[in-house]
mmCIF file of C-alpha atoms in Angstrom:
data_model
loop_
_atom_site.group_PDB
_atom_site.id
_atom_site.type_symbol
_atom_site.label_atom_id
_atom_site.label_comp_id
_atom_site.label_asym_id
_atom_site.label_seq_id
_atom_site.Cartn_x
_atom_site.Cartn_y
_atom_site.Cartn_z
ATOM 1 C CA MET A 113 114.204 231.266 114.004
ATOM 2 C CA THR A 114 113.523 227.904 112.375
ATOM 3 C CA THR A 115 110.092 226.290 112.211
ATOM 4 C CA THR A 116 109.924 222.510 111.903
ATOM 5 C CA LEU A 117 106.930 221.430 109.857
ATOM 6 C CA HIS A 118 105.816 217.794 110.106
ATOM 7 C CA LEU A 119 103.501 216.777 107.266
ATOM 8 C CA ILE A 120 101.504 213.582 107.850
ATOM 9 C CA ARG A 121 99.112 211.824 105.498
ATOM 10 C CA HIS A 122 95.937 210.242 106.898
ATOM 11 C CA GLY A 123 95.543 206.478 107.340
ATOM 12 C CA GLU A 124 93.964 204.100 104.852
ATOM 13 C CA THR A 125 90.266 204.730 104.162
ATOM 14 C CA ASN A 126 87.429 202.601 102.843
ATOM 15 C CA TRP A 127 87.677 204.489 99.548
ATOM 16 C CA ASN A 128 91.438 203.927 99.338
ATOM 17 C CA ALA A 129 90.746 200.215 99.683
ATOM 18 C CA GLU A 130 87.984 200.335 97.035
ATOM 19 C CA GLY A 131 90.021 202.332 94.506
ATOM 20 C CA ARG A 132 87.537 205.204 94.739
ATOM 21 C CA ILE A 133 88.390 208.857 94.126
ATOM 22 C CA GLN A 134 88.167 210.843 97.359
ATOM 23 C CA GLY A 135 89.134 214.445 96.744
ATOM 24 C CA GLN A 136 87.148 216.493 99.245
ATOM 25 C CA MET A 137 84.290 214.020 99.694
ATOM 26 C CA GLU A 138 84.156 212.188 102.998
ATOM 27 C CA SER A 139 85.472 208.690 103.648
ATOM 28 C CA VAL A 140 86.443 206.941 106.875
ATOM 29 C CA LEU A 141 89.423 204.990 108.148
ATOM 30 C CA THR A 142 89.458 201.238 107.723
ATOM 31 C CA ASP A 143 90.647 198.936 110.497
ATOM 32 C CA LEU A 144 94.075 199.061 108.846
ATOM 33 C CA GLY A 145 93.908 202.852 108.718
ATOM 34 C CA ARG A 146 93.160 203.023 112.446
ATOM 35 C CA GLN A 147 96.044 200.657 113.111
ATOM 36 C CA GLN A 148 98.357 202.837 111.003
ATOM 37 C CA ALA A 149 97.329 205.943 112.947
ATOM 38 C CA SER A 150 97.852 204.161 116.285
ATOM 39 C CA GLU A 151 101.300 203.001 115.181
ATOM 40 C CA LEU A 152 102.042 206.558 114.095
ATOM 41 C CA ARG A 153 101.314 207.741 117.641
ATOM 42 C CA GLU A 154 104.137 205.531 118.896
ATOM 43 C CA LYS A 155 106.521 206.656 116.136
ATOM 44 C CA LEU A 156 105.905 210.325 116.953
ATOM 45 C CA ARG A 157 105.975 209.982 120.726
ATOM 46 C CA HIS A 158 109.470 211.489 121.109
ATOM 47 C CA TYR A 159 108.513 214.696 119.237
ATOM 48 C CA GLN A 160 107.367 217.601 121.386
ATOM 49 C CA PHE A 161 104.863 219.382 119.151
ATOM 50 C CA ASP A 162 103.907 222.958 119.994
ATOM 51 C CA GLN A 163 100.948 223.177 117.597
ATOM 52 C CA LEU A 164 98.750 220.597 115.843
ATOM 53 C CA PHE A 165 96.806 221.264 112.650
ATOM 54 C CA CYS A 166 94.514 218.999 110.676
ATOM 55 C CA SER A 167 92.463 218.988 107.497
ATOM 56 C CA SER A 168 88.748 219.321 108.199
ATOM 57 C CA SER A 169 88.127 216.073 106.270
ATOM 58 C CA LYS A 170 86.852 213.267 108.483
ATOM 59 C CA ARG A 171 89.631 210.827 107.545
ATOM 60 C CA ALA A 172 92.294 213.330 108.580
ATOM 61 C CA GLN A 173 90.499 214.168 111.833
ATOM 62 C CA GLN A 174 90.190 210.468 112.677
ATOM 63 C CA THR A 175 93.913 210.037 112.047
ATOM 64 C CA ALA A 176 94.826 213.066 114.153
ATOM 65 C CA ALA A 177 92.613 211.914 117.029
ATOM 66 C CA LEU A 178 94.352 208.542 117.127
ATOM 67 C CA ALA A 179 97.862 209.926 116.610
ATOM 68 C CA PHE A 180 97.630 212.905 118.980
ATOM 69 C CA GLY A 181 94.613 212.258 121.215
ATOM 70 C CA ASP A 182 96.802 211.679 124.248
ATOM 71 C CA ARG A 183 98.497 215.087 123.968
ATOM 72 C CA ARG A 184 97.535 218.269 125.764
ATOM 73 C CA GLN A 185 97.390 220.481 122.663
ATOM 74 C CA ALA A 186 94.115 221.172 120.889
ATOM 75 C CA ILE A 187 93.967 220.147 117.235
ATOM 76 C CA THR A 188 93.094 223.045 114.918
ATOM 77 C CA THR A 189 91.142 222.008 111.806
ATOM 78 C CA ALA A 190 91.150 223.970 108.545
ATOM 79 C CA ASP A 191 89.452 223.616 105.168
ATOM 80 C CA ALA A 192 92.618 224.931 103.483
ATOM 81 C CA LEU A 193 94.351 221.655 104.420
ATOM 82 C CA ARG A 194 91.842 219.507 102.496
ATOM 83 C CA GLU A 195 92.778 217.380 99.479
ATOM 84 C CA ILE A 196 92.689 218.502 95.844
ATOM 85 C CA TYR A 197 89.091 219.143 94.743
ATOM 86 C CA LEU A 198 88.134 216.840 91.849
ATOM 87 C CA ALA A 199 84.548 217.948 91.193
ATOM 88 C CA ASP A 200 82.412 215.309 89.426
ATOM 89 C CA TRP A 201 85.119 212.663 89.676
ATOM 90 C CA GLU A 202 84.761 212.419 93.436
ATOM 91 C CA GLY A 203 83.024 209.311 94.742
ATOM 92 C CA HIS A 204 83.583 207.346 91.519
ATOM 93 C CA LEU A 205 85.906 204.401 91.067
ATOM 94 C CA TYR A 206 89.145 205.196 89.258
ATOM 95 C CA ALA A 207 88.264 202.347 86.881
ATOM 96 C CA ASP A 208 84.992 204.070 85.950
ATOM 97 C CA ILE A 209 86.715 207.404 85.295
ATOM 98 C CA GLU A 210 89.288 205.615 83.133
ATOM 99 C CA GLY A 211 86.423 204.525 80.889
ATOM 100 C CA ARG A 212 84.533 207.816 80.976
ATOM 101 C CA ASP A 213 87.410 210.283 80.717
ATOM 102 C CA PRO A 214 90.594 208.478 79.641
ATOM 103 C CA ALA A 215 92.337 211.696 78.579
ATOM 104 C CA GLY A 216 91.575 213.353 81.913
ATOM 105 C CA ILE A 217 92.774 210.420 84.015
ATOM 106 C CA HIS A 218 95.914 210.133 81.864
ATOM 107 C CA ALA A 219 96.725 213.799 82.479
ATOM 108 C CA PHE A 220 96.007 213.397 86.197
ATOM 109 C CA ARG A 221 98.438 210.490 86.487
ATOM 110 C CA HIS A 222 101.091 211.258 83.869
ATOM 111 C CA GLN A 223 100.854 214.939 82.835
ATOM 112 C CA PRO A 224 99.738 216.769 85.989
ATOM 113 C CA HIS A 225 100.824 220.127 84.532
ATOM 114 C CA LEU A 226 98.145 219.650 81.833
ATOM 115 C CA PHE A 227 95.396 218.320 84.108
ATOM 116 C CA LYS A 228 92.190 220.325 83.756
ATOM 117 C CA VAL A 229 88.702 218.966 84.477
ATOM 118 C CA ALA A 230 85.604 221.157 84.614
ATOM 119 C CA GLY A 231 85.060 222.467 88.130
ATOM 120 C CA ALA A 232 88.114 220.718 89.584
ATOM 121 C CA GLU A 233 91.272 222.269 90.988
ATOM 122 C CA THR A 234 94.388 222.080 88.853
ATOM 123 C CA PHE A 235 97.609 220.980 90.517
ATOM 124 C CA TYR A 236 98.796 224.582 90.296
ATOM 125 C CA GLN A 237 95.703 225.760 92.179
ATOM 126 C CA LEU A 238 96.150 223.039 94.786
ATOM 127 C CA GLN A 239 99.755 224.059 95.347
ATOM 128 C CA ALA A 240 98.862 227.749 95.650
ATOM 129 C CA ARG A 241 96.179 226.925 98.245
ATOM 130 C CA ALA A 242 98.546 224.649 100.166
ATOM 131 C CA LEU A 243 101.360 227.197 100.224
ATOM 132 C CA ASN A 244 98.994 229.930 101.416
ATOM 133 C CA ALA A 245 97.978 227.612 104.258
ATOM 134 C CA VAL A 246 101.624 226.895 105.088
ATOM 135 C CA ALA A 247 102.425 230.637 105.058
ATOM 136 C CA ALA A 248 99.615 231.248 107.549
ATOM 137 C CA ILE A 249 100.919 228.476 109.812
ATOM 138 C CA LEU A 250 104.480 229.814 109.631
ATOM 139 C CA ALA A 251 103.296 233.329 110.501
ATOM 140 C CA GLN A 252 101.486 231.957 113.551
ATOM 141 C CA CYS A 253 104.072 229.403 114.644
ATOM 142 C CA SER A 254 107.502 230.878 113.929
ATOM 143 C CA GLY A 255 110.229 228.864 115.649
ATOM 144 C CA LEU A 256 107.884 226.102 116.774
ATOM 145 C CA GLU A 257 107.525 222.353 116.144
ATOM 146 C CA VAL A 258 104.311 221.941 114.152
ATOM 147 C CA ALA A 259 102.403 218.854 112.956
ATOM 148 C CA VAL A 260 99.945 218.998 110.040
ATOM 149 C CA VAL A 261 97.714 216.031 109.187
ATOM 150 C CA SER A 262 96.563 216.326 105.599
ATOM 151 C CA HIS A 263 96.392 214.407 102.297
ATOM 152 C CA GLY A 264 98.719 212.861 99.735
ATOM 153 C CA ALA A 265 98.480 215.378 96.899
ATOM 154 C CA TRP A 266 98.306 218.349 99.303
ATOM 155 C CA ILE A 267 101.499 217.257 101.039
ATOM 156 C CA LYS A 268 103.174 216.396 97.740
ATOM 157 C CA SER A 269 102.435 219.911 96.452
ATOM 158 C CA VAL A 270 104.157 221.471 99.469
ATOM 159 C CA LEU A 271 107.185 219.193 99.247
ATOM 160 C CA SER A 272 107.429 219.846 95.499
ATOM 161 C CA HIS A 273 107.658 223.578 96.171
ATOM 162 C CA TYR A 274 110.405 223.238 98.777
ATOM 163 C CA GLU A 275 112.497 220.914 96.599
ATOM 164 C CA ASP A 276 111.923 223.033 93.458
ATOM 165 C CA ARG A 277 110.225 220.132 91.710
ATOM 166 C CA PRO A 278 108.046 221.324 88.787
ATOM 167 C CA ILE A 279 104.422 220.210 88.552
ATOM 168 C CA GLU A 280 105.375 218.110 85.497
ATOM 169 C CA ARG A 281 107.255 215.788 87.894
ATOM 170 C CA PHE A 282 104.616 215.883 90.632
ATOM 171 C CA TRP A 283 104.081 212.128 90.964
ATOM 172 C CA GLU A 284 107.716 211.047 90.926
ATOM 173 C CA PRO A 285 108.792 208.974 93.978
ATOM 174 C CA PRO A 286 108.814 208.904 96.921
ATOM 175 C CA ARG A 287 105.141 207.952 97.104
ATOM 176 C CA MET A 288 102.860 209.458 99.753
ATOM 177 C CA HIS A 289 101.734 206.228 101.431
ATOM 178 C CA ASN A 290 99.153 206.241 104.214
ATOM 179 C CA CYS A 291 100.385 207.815 107.470
ATOM 180 C CA CYS A 292 103.750 208.704 105.927
ATOM 181 C CA HIS A 293 105.717 211.398 107.753
ATOM 182 C CA SER A 294 107.686 214.192 106.093
ATOM 183 C CA ILE A 295 109.656 216.995 107.766
ATOM 184 C CA ILE A 296 110.657 220.419 106.449
ATOM 185 C CA LYS A 297 112.789 222.909 108.402
ATOM 186 C CA ILE A 298 111.992 226.487 107.378
ATOM 187 C CA SER A 299 113.895 229.558 108.591
ATOM 188 C CA ASP A 300 112.358 232.994 108.936
ATOM 189 C CA ASP A 301 114.741 234.223 106.220
ATOM 190 C CA GLY A 302 113.175 231.786 103.729
ATOM 191 C CA ALA A 303 115.885 229.126 103.793
ATOM 192 C CA SER A 304 114.485 225.611 103.961
ATOM 193 C CA ARG A 305 115.539 221.970 104.006
ATOM 194 C CA ILE A 306 113.556 218.757 103.654
ATOM 195 C CA VAL A 307 114.941 216.344 106.234
ATOM 196 C CA ARG A 308 112.406 213.550 105.809
ATOM 197 C CA TYR A 309 110.311 212.687 102.752
ATOM 198 C CA ALA A 310 107.539 210.097 103.172
ATOM 199 C CA ASP A 311 109.444 208.333 106.000
ATOM 200 C CA LEU A 312 112.775 208.496 104.116
ATOM 201 C CA ASP A 313 115.436 210.512 105.926
ATOM 202 C CA THR A 314 117.494 212.767 103.658
ATOM 203 C CA ASP A 315 121.252 213.194 103.795
ATOM 204 C CA ALA A 316 122.085 215.919 106.309
ATOM 205 C CA GLN A 317 124.700 217.503 104.035
ATOM 206 C CA THR A 318 123.231 217.296 100.528
ATOM 207 C CA GLY A 319 119.509 216.915 101.152
ATOM 208 C CA ALA A 320 119.534 214.000 98.692
ATOM 209 C CA LEU A 321 117.235 211.060 99.217
ATOM 210 C CA PRO A 322 118.964 207.727 99.919
#
């Protein structure tokens, strides 16, 4: 049995537009973000999803409502699908954190394997939480077509695991742009293949990105 996992990032938010750190604090979709989610609905129309999951963050729920609101399936929300928790950084402009904690922001952007801020999740902790959430979904949805609306770093952590990318290389392209769509096929025996990465289709034979 093979489960097809569709990982979708939320649309643009007011804090994305402002350059403000979101983490697990709440922000809302901008007009552009709502447009992105509506366009996503059209792009995904030919997929027949069996189950729909969504981060409990408002921006993800708004995206899911616009992308899947015309479908019969209920959307299941879960805290485990929320973005990386960044503690006291959340709600502040990136520019302000650059001035207040230059070493921390440098590690966040360029040395994610060394990132450690008091009270915040590390990238290793984020990935462990994300993979536990994926394992729970796979146990519930074996052999099904499943959509998950979540967040950039959360999705990146899952993709990094399935492509054997170490945390040191976490931020390497492709970038998780707003409403990007990635697809992983996962067999019950543990075999897996990424077939789309942030809207880029991979080569069917090698799995390499174009």
